[in-house]
Short mmCIF file of C-alpha atoms in Angstrom, two decimals:
data_model
loop_
_atom_site.label_atom_id
_atom_site.label_comp_id
_atom_site.label_asym_id
_atom_site.label_seq_id
_atom_site.Cartn_x
_atom_site.Cartn_y
_atom_site.Cartn_z
CA MET A 738 49.44 -64.51 145.22
CA ALA A 739 50.79 -63.26 141.88
CA GLY A 740 49.91 -59.62 141.30
CA ARG A 741 48.33 -59.18 144.71
CA GLU A 742 49.36 -56.00 146.52
CA HIS A 743 51.23 -56.65 149.75
CA VAL A 744 51.70 -54.14 152.56
CA ARG A 745 53.24 -54.28 155.96
CA VAL A 746 50.10 -53.03 157.73
CA ALA A 747 46.46 -52.88 156.68
CA VAL A 748 44.31 -50.56 158.79
CA VAL A 749 40.56 -51.13 158.57
CA GLY A 750 38.43 -48.02 159.03
CA SER A 751 39.15 -44.29 158.86
CA GLY A 752 37.46 -42.87 161.93
CA PHE A 753 39.38 -41.66 164.97
CA GLY A 754 40.92 -45.11 165.49
CA GLY A 755 41.96 -45.71 161.88
CA LEU A 756 43.31 -42.22 161.24
CA GLY A 757 45.09 -42.28 164.59
CA ALA A 758 46.73 -45.59 163.64
CA ALA A 759 47.77 -44.17 160.26
CA VAL A 760 49.33 -41.10 161.84
CA ARG A 761 51.15 -43.19 164.42
CA LEU A 762 52.52 -45.50 161.71
CA ARG A 763 53.95 -42.55 159.81
CA ARG A 764 55.43 -41.10 162.99
CA GLU A 765 57.10 -44.47 163.59
CA GLY A 766 58.65 -44.24 160.13
CA ILE A 767 56.33 -46.84 158.59
CA THR A 768 54.88 -45.83 155.23
CA ASP A 769 54.11 -49.27 153.76
CA PHE A 770 50.47 -49.38 154.83
CA VAL A 771 46.95 -48.80 153.56
CA VAL A 772 43.75 -47.64 155.24
CA LEU A 773 40.78 -49.65 153.98
CA GLU A 774 37.54 -47.65 154.14
CA ARG A 775 34.16 -48.86 152.93
CA ALA A 776 32.77 -45.34 152.39
CA ASP A 777 34.02 -42.55 150.12
CA SER A 778 35.50 -40.29 152.81
CA VAL A 779 37.08 -40.39 156.25
CA GLY A 780 35.26 -39.77 159.52
CA GLY A 781 33.73 -43.03 160.71
CA THR A 782 30.94 -42.38 163.19
CA TRP A 783 31.20 -38.65 162.56
CA ARG A 784 30.73 -39.16 158.83
CA ASP A 785 27.80 -41.53 159.14
CA ASN A 786 25.80 -39.78 161.85
CA THR A 787 24.37 -36.63 160.31
CA TYR A 788 21.03 -36.55 162.10
CA PRO A 789 19.63 -33.18 163.25
CA GLY A 790 21.32 -32.01 166.44
CA CYS A 791 24.21 -34.49 166.23
CA ALA A 792 27.02 -33.44 168.56
CA CYS A 793 29.55 -34.88 171.00
CA ASP A 794 28.91 -35.22 174.74
CA VAL A 795 32.64 -34.97 175.55
CA PRO A 796 34.28 -31.52 175.64
CA SER A 797 35.95 -30.60 172.36
CA HIS A 798 39.48 -30.11 173.69
CA LEU A 799 39.42 -33.57 175.23
CA TYR A 800 37.72 -35.20 172.25
CA SER A 801 40.67 -34.66 169.93
CA PHE A 802 44.12 -36.15 169.46
CA SER A 803 46.84 -35.02 171.85
CA PHE A 804 49.22 -34.82 168.86
CA ALA A 805 46.77 -32.68 166.86
CA PRO A 806 45.36 -30.01 169.19
CA ASN A 807 42.75 -27.76 167.65
CA PRO A 808 42.74 -24.18 168.95
CA GLU A 809 39.78 -23.36 166.72
CA TRP A 810 37.01 -25.43 168.31
CA PRO A 811 33.95 -23.16 168.11
CA ARG A 812 32.05 -24.60 171.06
CA THR A 813 32.84 -26.38 174.30
CA PHE A 814 30.85 -29.36 172.94
CA SER A 815 31.33 -29.56 169.19
CA GLY A 816 28.81 -30.61 166.60
CA GLN A 817 29.16 -33.38 164.06
CA GLY A 818 30.22 -31.10 161.23
CA HIS A 819 33.12 -29.58 163.13
CA ILE A 820 34.38 -32.97 164.33
CA ARG A 821 34.25 -34.41 160.83
CA ALA A 822 36.09 -31.36 159.47
CA TYR A 823 38.74 -31.89 162.16
CA LEU A 824 39.29 -35.49 161.00
CA GLU A 825 39.57 -34.36 157.38
CA ARG A 826 42.27 -31.88 158.45
CA VAL A 827 44.13 -34.61 160.35
CA ALA A 828 44.16 -36.71 157.16
CA ASP A 829 45.58 -33.75 155.22
CA VAL A 830 48.10 -32.39 157.73
CA PHE A 831 49.65 -35.77 158.51
CA GLY A 832 49.84 -36.96 154.90
CA ILE A 833 47.36 -39.83 155.18
CA ARG A 834 45.59 -39.29 151.83
CA PRO A 835 47.95 -41.45 149.72
CA HIS A 836 47.30 -44.41 152.03
CA LEU A 837 43.50 -44.25 151.86
CA ARG A 838 41.57 -46.85 149.86
CA PHE A 839 37.94 -45.74 149.64
CA GLY A 840 35.18 -48.11 148.53
CA SER A 841 37.21 -50.97 150.01
CA GLU A 842 34.88 -52.65 152.47
CA VAL A 843 36.55 -55.75 153.90
CA LYS A 844 34.63 -58.85 152.86
CA ARG A 845 36.97 -61.40 154.39
CA MET A 846 40.42 -61.57 155.94
CA ALA A 847 42.06 -64.93 156.58
CA TRP A 848 45.33 -65.81 158.28
CA ASN A 849 47.81 -67.49 155.96
CA ALA A 850 49.78 -69.74 158.31
CA GLU A 851 52.37 -70.69 155.69
CA ARG A 852 53.27 -67.13 154.75
CA LEU A 853 52.51 -65.56 158.15
CA ARG A 854 50.33 -62.89 156.62
CA TRP A 855 46.73 -61.89 156.23
CA ASP A 856 44.98 -62.46 152.90
CA ILE A 857 42.33 -59.78 152.54
CA GLU A 858 39.37 -59.57 150.18
CA THR A 859 37.80 -56.15 149.76
CA ALA A 860 35.09 -54.66 147.60
CA SER A 861 37.83 -53.11 145.43
CA GLY A 862 40.17 -56.09 145.17
CA GLU A 863 42.54 -58.34 147.06
CA LEU A 864 45.71 -57.68 149.01
CA SER A 865 47.80 -59.16 151.78
CA ALA A 866 49.36 -57.67 154.89
CA ASP A 867 51.87 -58.70 157.54
CA MET A 868 49.68 -57.11 160.18
CA VAL A 869 46.07 -55.95 160.43
CA VAL A 870 44.84 -53.15 162.67
CA SER A 871 41.06 -53.32 162.86
CA ALA A 872 39.61 -49.90 163.68
CA THR A 873 36.03 -50.35 162.56
CA GLY A 874 34.73 -49.21 165.95
CA PRO A 875 31.72 -50.43 167.91
CA LEU A 876 29.41 -47.64 166.73
CA SER A 877 29.62 -48.32 163.00
CA ASP A 878 26.85 -50.82 162.19
CA PRO A 879 23.31 -49.74 163.15
CA LYS A 880 21.07 -52.16 164.99
CA LEU A 881 17.44 -52.38 163.93
CA PRO A 882 15.00 -54.29 166.14
CA GLU A 883 12.88 -57.03 164.65
CA VAL A 884 9.42 -55.54 164.93
CA PRO A 885 6.50 -57.63 163.64
CA GLY A 886 4.72 -55.83 160.84
CA LEU A 887 7.50 -53.38 160.06
CA GLU A 888 7.34 -54.42 156.42
CA THR A 889 3.70 -53.30 156.29
CA PHE A 890 4.47 -49.72 157.33
CA PRO A 891 3.70 -47.50 154.32
CA GLY A 892 5.70 -44.49 155.47
CA GLU A 893 9.39 -43.62 155.73
CA VAL A 894 11.71 -45.72 157.94
CA PHE A 895 15.38 -45.09 158.73
CA HIS A 896 17.96 -45.43 161.49
CA SER A 897 19.43 -42.33 163.11
CA ALA A 898 22.86 -43.26 161.74
CA ARG A 899 21.47 -43.43 158.20
CA TRP A 900 19.41 -40.27 158.24
CA ASN A 901 17.32 -39.63 155.11
CA HIS A 902 17.89 -35.95 154.45
CA GLY A 903 15.73 -36.20 151.35
CA TYR A 904 12.62 -36.77 153.46
CA ASP A 905 10.94 -33.62 154.75
CA LEU A 906 9.69 -34.07 158.32
CA ARG A 907 7.78 -30.81 158.38
CA GLY A 908 4.16 -31.36 159.28
CA LYS A 909 4.58 -35.12 159.58
CA ARG A 910 3.64 -37.51 162.39
CA VAL A 911 6.99 -38.92 163.47
CA ALA A 912 7.74 -41.79 165.84
CA VAL A 913 11.18 -41.94 167.45
CA ILE A 914 12.14 -45.34 168.83
CA GLY A 915 14.68 -45.25 171.65
CA THR A 916 15.90 -42.82 174.30
CA GLY A 917 19.70 -43.02 174.07
CA ALA A 918 22.36 -40.47 173.24
CA SER A 919 21.12 -39.94 169.68
CA ALA A 920 17.44 -39.68 170.52
CA ILE A 921 17.91 -36.93 173.10
CA GLN A 922 19.55 -34.82 170.40
CA ILE A 923 17.10 -35.69 167.63
CA VAL A 924 13.90 -35.04 169.60
CA PRO A 925 14.51 -31.35 170.41
CA ALA A 926 15.90 -30.75 166.90
CA ILE A 927 12.82 -32.04 165.05
CA GLN A 928 10.08 -31.28 167.59
CA PRO A 929 9.39 -27.75 166.27
CA LEU A 930 9.07 -29.09 162.70
CA VAL A 931 6.71 -32.04 163.06
CA SER A 932 2.97 -32.02 163.66
CA GLU A 933 3.14 -34.89 166.15
CA LEU A 934 6.11 -36.62 167.75
CA THR A 935 5.69 -39.91 169.60
CA LEU A 936 8.66 -41.13 171.60
CA PHE A 937 8.69 -44.86 172.35
CA GLN A 938 10.70 -45.19 175.53
CA ARG A 939 11.60 -48.65 176.77
CA THR A 940 13.81 -47.31 179.57
CA PRO A 941 14.16 -43.67 180.68
CA ALA A 942 17.62 -42.16 180.83
CA TRP A 943 19.30 -40.05 183.47
CA VAL A 944 19.80 -36.63 181.90
CA MET A 945 21.98 -33.79 183.17
CA PRO A 946 22.12 -30.25 181.75
CA ARG A 947 24.59 -29.73 178.95
CA VAL A 948 26.68 -26.71 179.85
CA ASP A 949 27.57 -25.77 176.29
CA ARG A 950 28.68 -22.37 175.08
CA ALA A 951 30.53 -20.72 172.23
CA ILE A 952 34.28 -20.51 172.72
CA THR A 953 35.14 -16.84 172.42
CA GLY A 954 37.48 -15.33 169.87
CA VAL A 955 39.76 -14.27 172.71
CA GLU A 956 40.04 -17.86 173.94
CA ARG A 957 40.81 -19.15 170.46
CA ALA A 958 43.43 -16.43 169.90
CA LEU A 959 45.05 -17.35 173.22
CA HIS A 960 45.17 -21.04 172.27
CA ARG A 961 46.75 -20.16 168.91
CA ALA A 962 49.35 -17.88 170.42
CA LEU A 963 50.15 -20.01 173.47
CA PRO A 964 49.68 -23.70 172.64
CA PHE A 965 50.39 -24.73 176.24
CA THR A 966 47.03 -23.17 177.21
CA THR A 967 45.27 -25.72 174.99
CA GLN A 968 47.22 -28.49 176.69
CA ALA A 969 46.35 -27.09 180.11
CA ARG A 970 42.66 -26.95 179.21
CA ARG A 971 42.77 -30.53 178.00
CA GLY A 972 44.64 -31.62 181.13
CA LEU A 973 42.08 -30.02 183.41
CA LEU A 974 39.19 -31.72 181.61
CA TRP A 975 41.02 -35.04 181.77
CA GLY A 976 41.88 -34.71 185.46
CA ILE A 977 38.31 -33.98 186.51
CA ARG A 978 37.12 -37.12 184.79
CA GLU A 979 39.89 -39.25 186.24
CA LEU A 980 38.76 -38.22 189.72
CA GLN A 981 35.20 -39.33 188.91
CA VAL A 982 36.19 -42.88 187.98
CA GLN A 983 36.24 -44.21 191.55
CA ALA A 984 32.52 -43.55 191.94
CA PHE A 985 31.72 -45.51 188.78
CA THR A 986 34.08 -48.41 189.39
CA LYS A 987 34.45 -48.89 193.16
CA ARG A 988 31.91 -46.84 195.10
CA PRO A 989 28.68 -46.53 193.10
CA ASN A 990 26.79 -45.31 196.17
CA GLU A 991 28.75 -42.08 195.91
CA LEU A 992 26.75 -41.34 192.76
CA GLY A 993 23.69 -40.67 194.90
CA PHE A 994 24.46 -36.94 195.02
CA VAL A 995 24.67 -36.79 191.22
CA GLU A 996 21.39 -38.68 191.04
CA GLN A 997 19.73 -36.02 193.18
CA LEU A 998 21.01 -33.32 190.85
CA ALA A 999 19.54 -35.21 187.90
CA LYS A 1000 16.18 -35.49 189.66
CA ARG A 1001 16.17 -31.77 190.33
CA ASN A 1002 16.95 -31.13 186.68
CA LEU A 1003 13.97 -33.31 185.73
CA ALA A 1004 11.66 -31.58 188.23
CA ARG A 1005 12.64 -28.11 186.99
CA SER A 1006 11.98 -29.01 183.37
CA ILE A 1007 8.91 -31.27 183.62
CA LYS A 1008 6.03 -29.91 185.67
CA ASP A 1009 3.48 -32.59 184.74
CA PRO A 1010 3.69 -35.27 187.48
CA ALA A 1011 2.56 -38.05 185.14
CA LEU A 1012 5.17 -37.23 182.53
CA ARG A 1013 7.82 -36.79 185.20
CA ALA A 1014 7.03 -40.27 186.52
CA LYS A 1015 7.48 -41.72 183.03
CA LEU A 1016 10.87 -40.06 182.72
CA THR A 1017 12.23 -41.08 186.13
CA PRO A 1018 14.64 -44.05 185.91
CA ASP A 1019 14.48 -46.85 188.48
CA TYR A 1020 18.18 -47.73 188.32
CA ARG A 1021 21.33 -46.14 189.72
CA ILE A 1022 22.63 -43.19 187.74
CA GLY A 1023 25.70 -44.18 185.72
CA CYS A 1024 24.51 -47.73 185.04
CA LYS A 1025 23.67 -46.49 181.56
CA ARG A 1026 25.65 -43.60 180.10
CA ILE A 1027 24.61 -40.31 181.71
CA LEU A 1028 23.17 -38.16 178.93
CA LEU A 1029 23.72 -34.43 178.56
CA SER A 1030 21.03 -32.13 177.20
CA SER A 1031 19.38 -28.89 178.20
CA ALA A 1032 16.78 -29.14 175.42
CA TYR A 1033 15.48 -32.72 175.71
CA TYR A 1034 13.10 -32.33 178.66
CA PRO A 1035 11.66 -29.00 177.46
CA ALA A 1036 10.95 -30.60 174.06
CA LEU A 1037 9.10 -33.51 175.69
CA ALA A 1038 6.88 -31.03 177.55
CA GLN A 1039 5.58 -29.51 174.31
CA PRO A 1040 1.92 -30.15 173.33
CA ASN A 1041 2.81 -31.95 170.08
CA VAL A 1042 4.93 -34.59 171.89
CA ASP A 1043 3.71 -37.81 173.50
CA VAL A 1044 5.96 -40.12 175.50
CA VAL A 1045 4.97 -43.79 175.41
CA ALA A 1046 6.64 -45.44 178.37
CA SER A 1047 6.86 -48.80 176.63
CA GLY A 1048 8.83 -50.35 173.82
CA LEU A 1049 7.52 -50.76 170.29
CA ALA A 1050 5.94 -54.22 169.97
CA GLU A 1051 4.12 -54.31 166.65
CA ILE A 1052 3.25 -52.29 163.56
CA ARG A 1053 -0.09 -52.48 161.75
CA GLY A 1054 0.07 -50.27 158.69
CA ASN A 1055 0.42 -46.70 159.97
CA THR A 1056 -0.39 -47.77 163.52
CA LEU A 1057 2.43 -48.42 165.97
CA VAL A 1058 1.53 -50.62 168.93
CA ALA A 1059 3.53 -50.46 172.16
CA ALA A 1060 4.12 -53.37 174.52
CA ASP A 1061 1.58 -51.85 176.95
CA GLY A 1062 -1.11 -51.87 174.24
CA SER A 1063 -1.12 -48.13 173.55
CA THR A 1064 -1.09 -47.02 169.91
CA ALA A 1065 0.10 -44.12 167.81
CA GLU A 1066 -0.23 -43.13 164.18
CA ALA A 1067 2.90 -42.19 162.26
CA ASP A 1068 4.05 -41.11 158.81
CA ALA A 1069 7.71 -41.80 159.56
CA ILE A 1070 9.70 -43.94 161.98
CA VAL A 1071 13.17 -43.02 163.18
CA PHE A 1072 14.99 -45.87 164.90
CA SER A 1073 17.46 -44.57 167.45
CA THR A 1074 18.25 -48.07 168.64
CA GLY A 1075 22.03 -48.17 168.80
CA PHE A 1076 24.62 -50.35 167.15
CA HIS A 1077 26.06 -53.86 167.01
CA VAL A 1078 28.52 -53.36 169.85
CA THR A 1079 28.96 -56.78 171.44
CA ASP A 1080 28.36 -58.61 168.15
CA MET A 1081 30.39 -56.52 165.71
CA PRO A 1082 29.85 -57.71 162.11
CA ILE A 1083 33.58 -57.46 161.33
CA ALA A 1084 34.12 -60.44 163.65
CA ASP A 1085 32.30 -62.68 161.14
CA ARG A 1086 34.79 -61.70 158.45
CA VAL A 1087 38.04 -62.42 160.29
CA VAL A 1088 39.28 -66.04 159.98
CA GLY A 1089 42.07 -67.03 162.34
CA ALA A 1090 44.81 -69.62 162.43
CA ASN A 1091 42.47 -72.48 163.34
CA GLY A 1092 40.00 -71.71 160.56
CA ARG A 1093 37.42 -70.25 162.93
CA THR A 1094 36.07 -66.74 162.64
CA LEU A 1095 36.59 -64.25 165.41
CA ALA A 1096 32.85 -64.33 166.05
CA GLU A 1097 32.99 -68.11 166.53
CA SER A 1098 35.93 -67.87 168.91
CA TRP A 1099 33.98 -65.35 171.01
CA GLU A 1100 30.72 -67.28 170.86
CA GLN A 1101 31.05 -69.13 174.17
CA GLY A 1102 32.90 -66.78 176.52
CA GLY A 1103 32.07 -63.46 174.92
CA MET A 1104 34.44 -60.91 173.46
CA GLU A 1105 37.88 -60.92 175.02
CA ALA A 1106 41.25 -59.65 173.90
CA LEU A 1107 44.61 -59.26 175.59
CA ARG A 1108 44.86 -55.65 176.77
CA GLY A 1109 41.85 -54.91 174.59
CA ALA A 1110 43.89 -55.56 171.46
CA SER A 1111 44.97 -59.14 170.66
CA ALA A 1112 42.74 -62.21 170.35
CA ALA A 1113 44.19 -65.70 170.76
CA GLY A 1114 44.48 -67.55 167.45
CA PHE A 1115 44.63 -64.35 165.41
CA PRO A 1116 48.34 -63.59 164.95
CA ASN A 1117 49.50 -60.11 163.98
CA TRP A 1118 45.95 -58.83 164.28
CA MET A 1119 44.88 -56.21 166.75
CA THR A 1120 41.80 -54.14 167.29
CA VAL A 1121 41.44 -50.52 168.32
CA ILE A 1122 38.54 -49.94 170.71
CA GLY A 1123 38.43 -53.66 171.36
CA PRO A 1124 36.74 -55.58 174.19
CA ASN A 1125 36.54 -53.72 177.51
CA THR A 1126 38.13 -50.51 176.30
CA GLY A 1127 34.99 -48.35 176.34
CA LEU A 1128 34.47 -45.51 178.80
CA GLY A 1129 31.45 -44.37 180.75
CA ASN A 1130 32.58 -40.87 181.63
CA SER A 1131 35.54 -39.68 179.54
CA SER A 1132 36.99 -39.39 176.05
CA MET A 1133 37.58 -42.47 173.94
CA ILE A 1134 40.44 -40.67 172.22
CA LEU A 1135 42.49 -41.28 175.38
CA MET A 1136 41.93 -45.02 175.07
CA ILE A 1137 42.63 -45.00 171.34
CA GLU A 1138 45.99 -43.30 171.83
CA SER A 1139 46.92 -45.85 174.49
CA GLN A 1140 46.16 -48.67 172.08
CA LEU A 1141 48.23 -46.94 169.41
CA ASN A 1142 51.17 -47.02 171.83
CA TYR A 1143 50.64 -50.77 172.08
CA MET A 1144 50.44 -51.09 168.30
CA ALA A 1145 53.69 -49.18 167.85
CA ASP A 1146 55.55 -51.37 170.34
CA TYR A 1147 54.04 -54.49 168.75
CA LEU A 1148 55.65 -53.52 165.44
CA ARG A 1149 58.94 -52.71 167.17
CA GLN A 1150 58.96 -56.17 168.73
CA LEU A 1151 58.43 -57.74 165.31
CA ASP A 1152 61.39 -55.76 164.00
CA VAL A 1153 63.59 -56.86 166.89
CA LEU A 1154 62.65 -60.50 166.36
CA GLY A 1155 63.49 -60.11 162.67
CA GLY A 1156 62.59 -62.14 159.60
CA GLU A 1157 59.15 -63.44 158.76
CA VAL A 1158 57.61 -63.50 162.21
CA ALA A 1159 54.25 -63.15 163.92
CA LEU A 1160 52.96 -62.85 167.45
CA ASP A 1161 49.93 -64.81 168.62
CA ALA A 1162 48.41 -64.00 172.01
CA ARG A 1163 48.58 -66.99 174.34
CA PRO A 1164 45.10 -68.17 175.38
CA SER A 1165 46.26 -68.27 179.00
CA ALA A 1166 47.34 -64.62 178.82
CA VAL A 1167 44.07 -63.54 177.21
CA HIS A 1168 41.98 -65.40 179.79
CA ARG A 1169 44.09 -64.10 182.68
CA TRP A 1170 43.67 -60.52 181.48
CA ASN A 1171 39.94 -61.01 180.95
CA ARG A 1172 39.47 -62.55 184.42
CA ARG A 1173 41.14 -59.55 186.02
CA VAL A 1174 38.94 -57.18 184.06
CA GLN A 1175 35.74 -59.07 184.84
CA ASP A 1176 36.64 -59.39 188.54
CA ARG A 1177 37.02 -55.62 188.72
CA MET A 1178 33.80 -55.18 186.75
CA GLU A 1179 31.70 -56.95 189.38
CA ARG A 1180 31.51 -53.96 191.72
CA THR A 1181 31.12 -51.25 189.07
CA VAL A 1182 27.90 -49.30 188.63
CA TRP A 1183 27.59 -50.77 185.13
CA ASN A 1184 27.15 -54.24 186.63
CA THR A 1185 25.44 -53.41 189.93
CA GLY A 1186 23.28 -50.42 189.00
CA GLY A 1187 20.16 -52.43 188.15
CA CYS A 1188 19.87 -51.68 184.44
CA VAL A 1189 20.22 -53.53 181.15
CA SER A 1190 22.50 -51.52 178.90
CA TRP A 1191 24.24 -51.87 175.55
CA TYR A 1192 27.43 -52.46 177.53
CA LEU A 1193 26.20 -56.01 178.20
CA ASP A 1194 26.19 -58.88 175.72
CA ALA A 1195 23.37 -61.38 175.22
CA GLN A 1196 24.58 -63.41 178.22
CA GLY A 1197 24.72 -60.35 180.49
CA ARG A 1198 28.52 -60.04 180.44
CA ASN A 1199 30.01 -56.57 180.35
CA THR A 1200 32.47 -56.89 177.48
CA THR A 1201 32.43 -53.21 176.58
CA VAL A 1202 33.62 -50.91 179.38
CA TRP A 1203 37.03 -50.48 180.99
CA PRO A 1204 36.70 -50.73 184.80
CA GLY A 1205 39.45 -48.27 185.66
CA THR A 1206 41.09 -44.96 184.85
CA THR A 1207 42.55 -44.00 181.51
CA SER A 1208 45.92 -43.68 183.28
CA GLU A 1209 45.75 -47.33 184.34
CA PHE A 1210 44.97 -48.40 180.80
CA ARG A 1211 47.79 -46.34 179.36
CA LYS A 1212 50.22 -47.98 181.77
CA ALA A 1213 48.89 -51.45 180.86
CA THR A 1214 49.37 -50.83 177.14
CA ARG A 1215 52.70 -49.01 177.18
CA ARG A 1216 54.70 -52.07 176.18
CA VAL A 1217 54.12 -55.49 174.62
CA ASP A 1218 55.12 -58.31 176.98
CA LEU A 1219 56.48 -61.06 174.76
CA ALA A 1220 55.82 -63.59 177.53
CA GLU A 1221 52.12 -63.14 176.73
CA TYR A 1222 52.64 -64.19 173.11
CA GLU A 1223 53.77 -67.15 171.08
CA VAL A 1224 56.38 -66.27 168.46
CA LEU A 1225 55.61 -67.79 165.06
CA ARG A 1226 58.18 -68.17 162.28
CA THR A 1227 58.06 -69.65 158.81
CA VAL A 1228 60.32 -72.58 157.95
CA LYS A 1229 61.44 -72.82 154.33
CA SER A 1230 61.80 -76.40 153.13
CA GLY A 1231 64.06 -78.01 150.55
CA LYS A 1232 65.85 -76.13 147.81
CA ASN A 1233 62.82 -74.28 146.61
CA SER A 1234 62.91 -70.93 148.38
CA ASP A 1235 59.23 -70.43 147.61
CA SER A 1236 58.21 -73.59 149.45
CA TYR A 1237 57.07 -73.23 153.05
CA ASP A 1238 56.31 -75.62 155.86
CA ALA A 1239 53.86 -74.79 158.61
CA ALA A 1240 55.01 -72.06 160.97
CA GLU A 1241 57.03 -73.15 163.96
CA VAL A 1242 56.30 -71.88 167.45
CA THR A 1243 59.04 -70.41 169.62
CA ALA A 1244 58.37 -70.40 173.31
#
């Protein structure tokens, strides 16, 4: 331990969750913390995803911190560059720069039961912390499918989240694998540039028009002069989405009207009956995230685009073979195949009180955490955007801020308890919380809609989405209930003040 830096809180990641945690810590008067970031700048998902057409599908004024309103959003749905610039400004305005440790990817963090602290190994060195706030996010580590023959492909291959801007797509035959939120932005952006575009579609998505427009100078001036107008705009956007939650969580059949609107959107854009049939989903709208685009369908109708209604099964040199036997030639492959959401790599690097990794503790029953934050056996460790905190129709910033409320009260409780102390979520409390969540999940459209989505883990459990309103979640995370935790304290032994016995548990 000699020479090792020690901090009160170590935050992992500098996206919305990590920067939000850092700001909240400073607002709580806590300055003894670091933000560990594996890259060389802040931004998280909005730093890593730079693919053509990258933008947010949540309105700008709702997809920003309530404590850092931005009257200067240029569009109702902002692009990647503007969102990343916003996060850079947050880091500057709230004084987060001195706390940032770039190039510090976490290799391992292990709970030290004698000292009641976390020992952390990073790419830039070692440190310890009384508490860890893991804000790596579920959309940080790209998932590449195991495709036989991929190693034989002689052309360019990359994931949408690791876009190769040094490769010129102009005039190339490009295959895009996947039809999720990234693909529907990439396809219309690159379609005019490429000679041929082949889209490998395993499952079609429900797509609604994206009603995007430039925010006028008058609107921006009004928001600057009268800040309450920005708050009112945000509140209206939030309220509309809160009212929609019932249809997703309790009455999925009410989504039938929205489904008809989506079908009309498809019929207006795609005149070819065969192509329209390929693009028509066979599951209830909302089961997968509803995608927003006014350019996706028109791009697919262009003569240089072919939609293969089957997943990629094999690669033979330049030839891509679909599961239905159809083939396509390509010079480049873009995988738009999502991320490790239900099997986050960070879980393999966190070692708890019993010597097991977080991944091992979640192996049998799937991901679960008390109020989406605390895992049993991992004292003074919490995650932001943890299990069952995702949303299917609103802004994740709302959920992040709720979890930051929980983090702040967690630290207050540690202060009240005093001394060297830690809180460990009781297994019974974690399981009770998870049972309630999963019971509510059973009637949601995400579980009953007839699709297989990235919300589900390998065993078919929905460990990703929150089955309620953001208001309900905020209420559930307003305060830490100490009855749901075991209180751990160190016990010094003998005359040597540096000698410790194992931590004792206080009921």
